[in-house]
Tab-separated table of C-alpha atoms and ligand atoms in Angstrom:
chain	number	residue	atom	x	y	z
Z	1	UNK	CA	-23.618	12.162	8.609
Z	2	UNK	CA	-25.053	9.818	5.828
Z	3	UNK	CA	-22.454	6.946	4.667
Z	4	UNK	CA	-21.905	7.758	1.153
Z	5	UNK	CA	-20.853	4.266	-0.992
Z	6	UNK	CA	-20.177	2.988	-4.354
Z	7	UNK	CA	-21.069	0.013	-5.720
Z	8	UNK	CA	-19.065	-0.955	-8.804
Z	9	UNK	CA	-20.846	-3.336	-10.776
Z	10	UNK	CA	-20.229	-5.180	-14.058
Z	11	UNK	CA	-22.326	-6.505	-16.946
Z	12	UNK	CA	-21.040	-10.097	-16.852
Z	13	UNK	CA	-24.341	-12.778	-15.953
Z	14	UNK	CA	-22.460	-14.677	-13.492
Z	15	UNK	CA	-22.004	-11.466	-10.972
Z	16	UNK	CA	-25.746	-10.253	-11.834
Z	17	UNK	CA	-26.971	-12.541	-8.611
Z	18	UNK	CA	-24.418	-11.077	-6.467
Z	19	UNK	CA	-25.341	-7.573	-7.553
Z	20	UNK	CA	-29.041	-8.262	-6.615
Z	21	UNK	CA	-28.359	-10.125	-3.664
Z	22	UNK	CA	-26.277	-6.588	-2.042
Z	23	UNK	CA	-28.250	-4.212	-3.657
Z	24	UNK	CA	-31.834	-5.712	-1.952
Z	25	UNK	CA	-29.597	-6.099	1.425
Z	26	UNK	CA	-28.329	-2.962	1.052
Z	27	UNK	CA	-32.518	-1.926	0.327
Z	28	UNK	CA	-33.427	-3.372	3.935
Z	29	UNK	CA	-30.511	-1.532	5.429
Z	30	UNK	CA	-31.821	1.981	4.452
Z	31	UNK	CA	-33.944	1.620	7.477
Z	32	UNK	CA	-31.136	1.296	9.620
Z	33	UNK	CA	-29.033	4.079	8.695
Z	34	UNK	CA	-29.051	6.840	6.149
Z	35	UNK	CA	-26.273	6.423	3.646
Z	36	UNK	CA	-25.658	7.656	-0.162
Z	37	UNK	CA	-25.121	4.779	-3.047
Z	38	UNK	CA	-24.126	5.345	-6.128
Z	39	UNK	CA	-23.956	2.606	-9.036
Z	40	UNK	CA	-21.056	2.382	-10.886
Z	41	UNK	CA	-20.723	0.005	-13.807
Z	42	UNK	CA	-16.502	-0.465	-14.258
Z	43	UNK	CA	-17.608	-0.878	-18.102
Z	44	UNK	CA	-18.416	2.927	-18.297
Z	45	UNK	CA	-15.860	4.426	-15.504
Z	46	UNK	CA	-12.916	2.077	-15.753
Z	47	UNK	CA	-10.461	4.817	-14.735
Z	48	UNK	CA	-12.659	5.107	-11.296
Z	49	UNK	CA	-11.768	1.335	-10.555
Z	50	UNK	CA	-8.509	1.970	-11.672
Z	51	UNK	CA	-8.524	4.936	-8.821
Z	52	UNK	CA	-9.755	2.808	-5.981
Z	53	UNK	CA	-7.650	0.012	-6.949
Z	54	UNK	CA	-10.148	-2.630	-7.563
Z	55	UNK	CA	-9.540	-6.228	-8.426
Z	56	UNK	CA	-12.569	-7.647	-8.147
Z	57	UNK	CA	-16.499	-6.621	-8.363
Z	58	UNK	CA	-19.014	-6.718	-7.427
Z	59	UNK	CA	-17.320	-3.919	-4.717
Z	60	UNK	CA	-18.666	-1.991	-2.061
Z	61	UNK	CA	-16.750	0.882	-1.083
Z	62	UNK	CA	-16.908	3.484	1.692
Z	63	UNK	CA	-15.704	6.786	0.983
Z	64	UNK	CA	-17.544	8.747	3.744
Z	65	UNK	CA	-16.963	8.690	6.369
Z	66	UNK	CA	-13.057	8.432	6.072
Z	67	UNK	CA	-10.672	6.003	6.398
Z	68	UNK	CA	-12.446	4.572	2.535
Z	69	UNK	CA	-13.032	0.759	2.818
Z	70	UNK	CA	-13.463	-1.598	-0.132
Z	71	UNK	CA	-15.315	-4.896	0.326
Z	72	UNK	CA	-15.047	-6.915	-2.749
Z	73	UNK	CA	-15.868	-10.407	-4.449
Z	74	UNK	CA	-18.852	-12.846	-4.320
Z	75	UNK	CA	-19.385	-13.148	-0.377
Z	76	UNK	CA	-20.516	-9.428	0.178
Z	77	UNK	CA	-23.516	-9.340	1.891
Z	78	UNK	CA	-21.641	-11.527	4.040
Z	79	UNK	CA	-18.901	-9.000	4.669
Z	80	UNK	CA	-21.064	-5.975	5.014
Z	81	UNK	CA	-23.436	-7.751	7.528
Z	82	UNK	CA	-19.777	-7.885	9.462
Z	83	UNK	CA	-18.632	-4.302	8.274
Z	84	UNK	CA	-21.892	-2.025	8.624
Z	85	UNK	CA	-22.007	-2.160	12.786
Z	86	UNK	CA	-18.197	-0.329	12.190
Z	87	UNK	CA	-19.576	1.964	9.872
Z	88	UNK	CA	-22.230	2.626	11.121
Z	89	UNK	CA	-20.783	3.698	14.513
Z	90	UNK	CA	-17.959	6.109	12.798
Z	91	UNK	CA	-20.302	7.757	10.730
Z	92	UNK	CA	-22.579	8.555	13.973
Z	93	UNK	CA	-19.004	10.022	15.288
Z	94	UNK	CA	-18.384	11.802	12.289
Z	95	UNK	CA	-21.733	13.291	13.321
Z	96	UNK	CA	-21.830	14.257	16.591
Z	97	UNK	CA	-17.649	16.107	15.808
Z	98	UNK	CA	-19.732	17.926	12.597
Z	99	UNK	CA	-22.779	18.727	14.164
Z	100	UNK	CA	-22.155	22.386	13.638
Z	101	UNK	CA	-21.376	22.436	10.515
Z	102	UNK	CA	-24.383	21.929	8.475
Z	103	UNK	CA	-22.964	22.173	5.039
Z	104	UNK	CA	-20.605	18.987	5.650
Z	105	UNK	CA	-23.484	16.806	6.070
Z	106	UNK	CA	-24.646	17.908	1.778
Z	107	UNK	CA	-22.063	16.604	0.480
Z	108	UNK	CA	-22.725	14.440	-2.424
Z	109	UNK	CA	-21.251	11.204	-3.403
Z	110	UNK	CA	-20.337	12.583	-6.938
Z	111	UNK	CA	-18.349	15.724	-4.891
Z	112	UNK	CA	-16.531	12.997	-2.494
Z	113	UNK	CA	-15.324	11.412	-5.804
Z	114	UNK	CA	-14.106	14.141	-7.513
Z	115	UNK	CA	-12.428	15.596	-3.908
Z	116	UNK	CA	-10.391	12.215	-4.007
Z	117	UNK	CA	-9.965	12.609	-7.589
Z	118	UNK	CA	-8.259	16.012	-7.166
Z	119	UNK	CA	-6.478	14.525	-3.560
Z	120	UNK	CA	-4.783	12.129	-5.508
Z	121	UNK	CA	-3.591	14.104	-8.348
Z	122	UNK	CA	-2.004	16.791	-5.560
Z	123	UNK	CA	-0.805	13.508	-3.866
Z	124	UNK	CA	0.716	12.400	-7.551
Z	125	UNK	CA	1.848	16.343	-8.596
Z	126	UNK	CA	3.466	16.498	-5.093
Z	127	UNK	CA	5.453	13.200	-5.965
Z	128	UNK	CA	6.373	14.673	-9.387
Z	129	UNK	CA	7.721	18.049	-7.273
Z	130	UNK	CA	9.749	15.914	-4.956
Z	131	UNK	CA	11.348	13.649	-7.746
Z	132	UNK	CA	12.363	16.527	-9.944
Z	133	UNK	CA	13.920	17.951	-7.127
Z	134	UNK	CA	15.873	14.726	-6.117
Z	135	UNK	CA	17.192	14.764	-9.881
Z	136	UNK	CA	17.884	19.088	-9.832
Z	137	UNK	CA	19.960	17.840	-6.176
Z	138	UNK	CA	21.432	14.606	-8.309
Z	139	UNK	CA	22.988	17.097	-10.816
Z	140	UNK	CA	24.163	19.635	-8.425
Z	141	UNK	CA	26.324	16.987	-6.701
Z	142	UNK	CA	27.848	15.130	-9.817
Z	143	UNK	CA	28.740	18.569	-10.284
Z	144	UNK	CA	30.373	19.472	-7.908
Z	145	UNK	CA	31.872	15.931	-7.703
Z	146	UNK	CA	32.600	16.206	-11.710
Z	147	UNK	CA	34.530	19.609	-10.916
Z	148	UNK	CA	36.350	18.103	-7.816
Z	149	UNK	CA	37.527	15.656	-10.294
Z	150	UNK	CA	38.270	18.000	-13.510
Z	151	UNK	CA	40.249	19.835	-10.717
Z	152	UNK	CA	43.567	16.674	-10.612
Z	153	UNK	CA	44.154	16.658	-13.855
Z	154	UNK	CA	43.982	20.358	-14.061
Z	155	UNK	CA	46.359	21.336	-11.256
Z	156	UNK	CA	48.862	18.335	-12.207
Z	157	UNK	CA	48.949	20.237	-16.088
Z	158	UNK	CA	49.664	24.299	-13.946
Z	159	UNK	CA	52.121	22.657	-11.647
Z	160	UNK	CA	53.946	21.314	-15.370
Z	161	UNK	CA	53.266	24.696	-16.939
Z	162	UNK	CA	54.970	26.318	-14.063
Z	163	UNK	CA	57.839	24.337	-13.669
Z	164	UNK	CA	58.102	24.907	-17.481
Z	165	UNK	CA	59.131	28.616	-16.321
Z	166	UNK	CA	61.251	27.258	-13.887
Z	167	UNK	CA	63.641	25.707	-16.413
Z	168	UNK	CA	64.810	28.512	-18.392
Z	169	UNK	CA	67.280	29.610	-15.648
Z	170	UNK	CA	68.389	26.379	-15.637
Z	171	UNK	CA	72.358	26.437	-17.323
Z	172	UNK	CA	72.236	23.160	-19.180
Z	173	UNK	CA	70.641	23.735	-22.169
Z	174	UNK	CA	70.489	19.467	-22.644
Z	175	UNK	CA	69.508	19.484	-19.164
Z	176	UNK	CA	66.752	21.994	-20.039
Z	177	UNK	CA	65.511	20.602	-23.347
Z	178	UNK	CA	65.131	17.202	-21.262
Z	179	UNK	CA	63.316	18.299	-18.660
Z	180	UNK	CA	61.168	20.540	-21.055
Z	181	UNK	CA	59.946	17.282	-22.675
Z	182	UNK	CA	58.947	15.561	-19.883
Z	183	UNK	CA	57.379	18.517	-18.540
Z	184	UNK	CA	54.930	18.618	-21.926
Z	185	UNK	CA	54.255	14.680	-22.049
Z	186	UNK	CA	53.270	15.168	-18.570
Z	187	UNK	CA	50.800	18.312	-19.412
Z	188	UNK	CA	49.689	16.497	-22.782
Z	189	UNK	CA	48.767	13.035	-20.567
Z	190	UNK	CA	46.990	15.580	-18.098
Z	191	UNK	CA	44.211	16.965	-21.195
Z	192	UNK	CA	44.052	14.143	-22.736
Z	193	UNK	CA	42.683	12.761	-19.046
Z	194	UNK	CA	40.302	16.159	-19.104
Z	195	UNK	CA	39.319	15.515	-22.452
Z	196	UNK	CA	38.488	12.012	-22.053
Z	197	UNK	CA	36.551	12.835	-18.525
Z	198	UNK	CA	35.133	15.663	-20.434
Z	199	UNK	CA	33.172	13.222	-23.553
Z	200	UNK	CA	32.273	10.564	-20.648
Z	201	UNK	CA	30.387	12.935	-18.978
Z	202	UNK	CA	28.542	14.693	-22.541
Z	203	UNK	CA	28.253	10.764	-23.419
Z	204	UNK	CA	26.566	9.973	-20.430
Z	205	UNK	CA	24.269	12.943	-20.221
Z	206	UNK	CA	23.278	12.654	-23.697
Z	207	UNK	CA	22.474	8.842	-23.408
Z	208	UNK	CA	21.151	8.679	-19.757
Z	209	UNK	CA	17.776	8.895	-20.325
Z	210	UNK	CA	17.308	6.857	-23.918
Z	211	UNK	CA	19.389	3.882	-21.794
Z	212	UNK	CA	18.506	3.974	-18.448
Z	213	UNK	CA	15.806	5.518	-16.248
Z	214	UNK	CA	17.311	6.413	-13.154
Z	215	UNK	CA	15.611	7.325	-9.671
Z	216	UNK	CA	18.362	8.873	-7.399
Z	217	UNK	CA	17.681	9.204	-3.870
Z	218	UNK	CA	19.332	9.307	-0.472
Z	219	UNK	CA	20.937	6.128	-0.190
Z	220	UNK	CA	22.788	4.707	3.043
Z	221	UNK	CA	25.576	2.363	1.788
Z	222	UNK	CA	26.003	0.694	4.799
Z	223	UNK	CA	22.665	-0.600	5.385
Z	224	UNK	CA	22.074	-1.348	1.575
Z	225	UNK	CA	25.834	-3.496	1.892
Z	226	UNK	CA	24.763	-5.405	5.257
Z	227	UNK	CA	21.546	-5.905	3.593
Z	228	UNK	CA	23.105	-7.611	0.268
Z	229	UNK	CA	25.447	-9.347	2.419
Z	230	UNK	CA	23.046	-11.072	4.509
Z	231	UNK	CA	21.720	-12.403	1.168
Z	232	UNK	CA	25.137	-13.488	0.677
Z	233	UNK	CA	25.284	-15.512	3.469
Z	234	UNK	CA	23.928	-18.796	2.773
Z	235	UNK	CA	26.299	-18.796	-0.801
Z	236	UNK	CA	29.401	-17.999	1.251
Z	237	UNK	CA	28.716	-20.508	3.500
Z	238	UNK	CA	28.365	-23.309	0.518
Z	239	UNK	CA	31.971	-22.399	-0.804
Z	240	UNK	CA	33.365	-21.896	2.606
Z	241	UNK	CA	33.998	-18.361	1.689
Z	242	UNK	CA	35.629	-15.594	4.792
Z	243	UNK	CA	33.923	-12.473	4.894
Z	244	UNK	CA	35.775	-9.662	6.027
Z	245	UNK	CA	33.655	-6.089	5.533
Z	246	UNK	CA	34.437	-2.995	6.325
Z	247	UNK	CA	31.523	-0.589	6.177
Z	248	UNK	CA	31.752	1.944	8.405
Z	249	UNK	CA	28.986	4.289	10.204
Z	250	UNK	CA	30.448	7.594	9.251
Z	251	UNK	CA	30.494	7.245	5.699
Z	252	UNK	CA	27.768	10.271	4.407
Z	253	UNK	CA	24.972	8.570	2.258
Z	254	UNK	CA	25.267	8.130	-1.084
Z	255	UNK	CA	22.862	9.773	-4.164
Z	256	UNK	CA	21.750	6.960	-5.881
Z	257	UNK	CA	18.950	4.544	-7.454
Z	258	UNK	CA	18.992	2.066	-4.924
Z	259	UNK	CA	17.657	-1.101	-6.471
Z	260	UNK	CA	19.802	-0.200	-9.933
Z	261	UNK	CA	23.051	-0.121	-6.909
Z	262	UNK	CA	21.872	-3.147	-5.518
Z	263	UNK	CA	21.874	-5.183	-8.918
Z	264	UNK	CA	25.679	-3.890	-9.313
Z	265	UNK	CA	26.883	-4.711	-6.162
Z	266	UNK	CA	25.168	-8.105	-5.770
Z	267	UNK	CA	26.656	-8.418	-9.628
Z	268	UNK	CA	29.830	-8.174	-8.201
Z	269	UNK	CA	29.617	-10.541	-5.315
Z	270	UNK	CA	28.371	-13.066	-7.700
Z	271	UNK	CA	31.450	-12.876	-9.554
Z	272	UNK	CA	33.568	-13.035	-6.328
Z	273	UNK	CA	31.794	-15.816	-5.412
Z	274	UNK	CA	31.980	-17.654	-8.905
Z	275	UNK	CA	35.349	-16.731	-9.285
Z	276	UNK	CA	36.825	-17.522	-6.034
Z	277	UNK	CA	38.533	-20.873	-4.975
Z	278	UNK	CA	36.686	-22.955	-1.972
Z	279	UNK	CA	37.754	-21.506	1.063
Z	280	UNK	CA	38.844	-18.073	-0.600
Z	281	UNK	CA	38.333	-14.525	1.233
Z	282	UNK	CA	36.117	-11.964	0.070
Z	283	UNK	CA	36.543	-8.108	1.029
Z	284	UNK	CA	33.778	-5.873	0.735
Z	285	UNK	CA	34.467	-2.379	1.797
Z	286	UNK	CA	33.187	1.266	1.660
Z	287	UNK	CA	35.375	4.301	1.572
Z	288	UNK	CA	34.905	8.000	1.118
Z	289	UNK	CA	36.826	8.884	-1.202
Z	290	UNK	CA	36.925	12.748	-1.760
Z	291	UNK	CA	34.083	14.775	0.420
Z	292	UNK	CA	32.196	14.495	-3.081
Z	293	UNK	CA	32.486	10.912	-3.955
Z	294	UNK	CA	32.499	7.431	-1.968
Z	295	UNK	CA	33.793	4.197	-3.425
Z	296	UNK	CA	32.282	0.948	-2.618
Z	297	UNK	CA	34.970	-2.202	-3.384
Z	298	UNK	CA	34.547	-6.255	-3.409
Z	299	UNK	CA	37.605	-7.799	-3.477
Z	300	UNK	CA	38.479	-11.728	-4.046
Z	301	UNK	CA	41.406	-14.075	-3.602
Z	302	UNK	CA	40.575	-15.605	-7.162
Z	303	UNK	CA	42.577	-15.389	-10.535
Z	304	UNK	CA	42.496	-12.003	-11.211
Z	305	UNK	CA	42.261	-10.323	-14.361
Z	306	UNK	CA	45.097	-9.832	-17.085
Z	307	UNK	CA	46.228	-6.119	-17.651
Z	308	UNK	CA	45.730	-6.029	-21.078
Z	309	UNK	CA	41.676	-6.839	-20.375
Z	310	UNK	CA	40.726	-5.086	-17.343
Z	311	UNK	CA	38.671	-2.779	-19.810
Z	312	UNK	CA	37.460	-5.381	-21.994
Z	313	UNK	CA	35.518	-7.157	-19.363
Z	314	UNK	CA	33.249	-4.436	-18.709
Z	315	UNK	CA	32.378	-3.408	-22.632
Z	316	UNK	CA	29.948	-6.542	-23.065
Z	317	UNK	CA	30.174	-9.992	-24.261
Z	318	UNK	CA	33.726	-10.513	-22.876
Z	319	UNK	CA	34.654	-13.679	-21.478
Z	320	UNK	CA	38.009	-14.223	-20.557
Z	321	UNK	CA	39.227	-17.623	-22.725
Z	322	UNK	CA	39.629	-19.373	-18.976
Z	323	UNK	CA	36.262	-18.850	-17.703
Z	324	UNK	CA	34.637	-19.876	-21.123
Z	325	UNK	CA	33.509	-23.316	-18.656
Z	326	UNK	CA	31.961	-21.705	-15.997
Z	327	UNK	CA	27.603	-20.134	-16.771
Z	328	UNK	CA	27.704	-16.759	-17.760
Z	329	UNK	CA	27.131	-13.967	-20.611
Z	330	UNK	CA	29.659	-11.732	-20.165
Z	331	UNK	CA	27.017	-9.545	-19.896
Z	332	UNK	CA	27.010	-8.214	-15.929
Z	333	UNK	CA	30.301	-6.227	-15.767
Z	334	UNK	CA	28.617	-3.964	-18.983
Z	335	UNK	CA	25.391	-3.643	-16.780
Z	336	UNK	CA	27.265	-2.505	-13.803
Z	337	UNK	CA	28.990	0.563	-15.832
Z	338	UNK	CA	26.048	1.088	-17.664
Z	339	UNK	CA	24.237	2.259	-13.893
Z	340	UNK	CA	27.703	3.334	-13.046
Z	341	UNK	CA	28.261	5.246	-15.283
Z	342	UNK	CA	24.697	7.057	-15.483
Z	343	UNK	CA	25.146	7.985	-11.921
Z	344	UNK	CA	28.266	9.964	-13.267
Z	345	UNK	CA	30.323	7.430	-11.389
Z	346	UNK	CA	33.781	4.973	-12.446
Z	347	UNK	CA	33.837	1.426	-12.190
Z	348	UNK	CA	37.165	0.280	-12.491
Z	349	UNK	CA	39.542	-3.309	-11.826
Z	350	UNK	CA	42.595	-3.660	-9.908
Z	351	UNK	CA	43.819	-7.094	-9.967
Z	352	UNK	CA	47.478	-8.858	-9.311
Z	353	UNK	CA	48.008	-11.547	-10.862
Z	354	UNK	CA	46.883	-14.494	-9.307
Z	355	UNK	CA	46.413	-12.475	-6.428
Z	356	UNK	CA	42.589	-11.880	-6.689
Z	357	UNK	CA	40.779	-8.899	-8.188
Z	358	UNK	CA	39.592	-5.925	-6.332
Z	359	UNK	CA	36.620	-4.313	-8.387
Z	360	UNK	CA	35.436	-0.681	-7.339
Z	361	UNK	CA	32.481	1.776	-8.539
Z	362	UNK	CA	32.181	5.370	-7.038
Z	363	UNK	CA	29.259	7.619	-6.982
Z	364	UNK	CA	28.396	11.012	-5.704
Z	365	UNK	CA	27.308	11.750	-1.776
Z	366	UNK	CA	24.289	12.933	-1.237
I	1	LIG	P1	30.019	-13.097	-16.689
I	1	LIG	O1	30.478	-13.428	-15.125
I	1	LIG	O2	28.414	-13.837	-16.893
I	1	LIG	O3	30.923	-13.974	-17.601
I	1	LIG	P2	30.614	-10.140	-16.344
I	1	LIG	O4	30.611	-9.198	-17.109
I	1	LIG	O5	30.158	-10.586	-14.859
I	1	LIG	O6	29.820	-11.834	-17.220
I	1	LIG	O7	31.903	-10.710	-16.386
I	1	LIG	C1	33.207	-10.891	-17.772
I	1	LIG	C2	33.904	-11.479	-17.450
I	1	LIG	O8	35.164	-10.757	-16.627
I	1	LIG	C3	33.933	-13.243	-17.185
I	1	LIG	O9	33.638	-13.948	-17.895
I	1	LIG	C4	35.250	-13.067	-16.167
I	1	LIG	O10	36.033	-13.885	-17.043
I	1	LIG	C5	35.744	-11.680	-15.751
I	1	LIG	N1	35.853	-11.984	-14.543
I	1	LIG	C6	34.514	-11.023	-13.892
I	1	LIG	N2	34.559	-11.091	-12.174
I	1	LIG	C7	35.913	-11.903	-12.421
I	1	LIG	C8	36.663	-11.939	-10.754
I	1	LIG	N3	36.259	-11.495	-9.809
I	1	LIG	N4	37.627	-12.831	-10.827
I	1	LIG	C9	38.041	-13.417	-12.423
I	1	LIG	N5	37.829	-12.474	-13.516
I	1	LIG	C10	36.410	-12.005	-13.353
């Protein structure tokens, strides 16, 4: 089997000497071991240079026998001198293995490049297919999670209706009137909650592609959490903050975009560090909320968030007056919300006045 080589060249005058050098060197090697050489001008076939991920020319690529190897740069002759014996050895080995299959020795360089292009294409399509399958699985998980979430207010509303039926049996008309009012109010609240949830879902589905491309995959939150907290060790130490973590092993994997969720988690920890006084405590935990949903929580014992601003701080460019002196743009939490919403999850804050805040977000399970 001959070696099959591609020599990538360019037209820069500074390269010509090197190109000439490697050509003559190759010419001399013809007697040592047979090879097929194809010259490729990168200006004419940039896609091939791209395909072989070349960063410099001249470059010499050995395409068969596999594995593919590339040497590039100005000292090409010296590099080839080093690689040549092993290339020849691998070709000889391959020849003895395929001695019976005469046709394989007739493969031309062009044929090989086409083969490589096709196998690359197959690889790309396989990846695309995998990505699409992930998206379908993600949608399925999200659907299951949303159906589960919608069932709660629905159940509460139906219980209210059933109770209404029973009130008619009560002999005291004044009492019946009072109970009816309460039940209507309760049902109305639950319908409003459902309506809000459906609006959120529709908005997310519509805005998702335009605003944020997410690539949800199987994500182990315990590993991610430990990884992030390791990065924070020094930061915590600088403010003598104590960390309490509860990242149980038996929490199922989430279906989420690792890098975006990392960003959300880091943002929440950045805030916890920023707004917690020295020697405070930060708690990080993961909780398997329902069979469809996982919750991540970051708590601190900083100044907390007043009730009237617990929703606003997620809206973007909103910073509490008391924190204006601290650096920041009031964008972190709105980005967090955008990312979590793209996963059809929720993000919110609980806070006791002066006793710190707990930020929570949820994600669908894998
Ligand atoms: P930034 O921190 O850059 O101002 P964020 O969007 O992350 O922007 O936060 C918005 C505002 O919410 C902050 O300015 C701060 O007033 C308040 N906030 C966020 N996290 C906390 C926290 N852990 N404790 C107290 N206040 C917080």
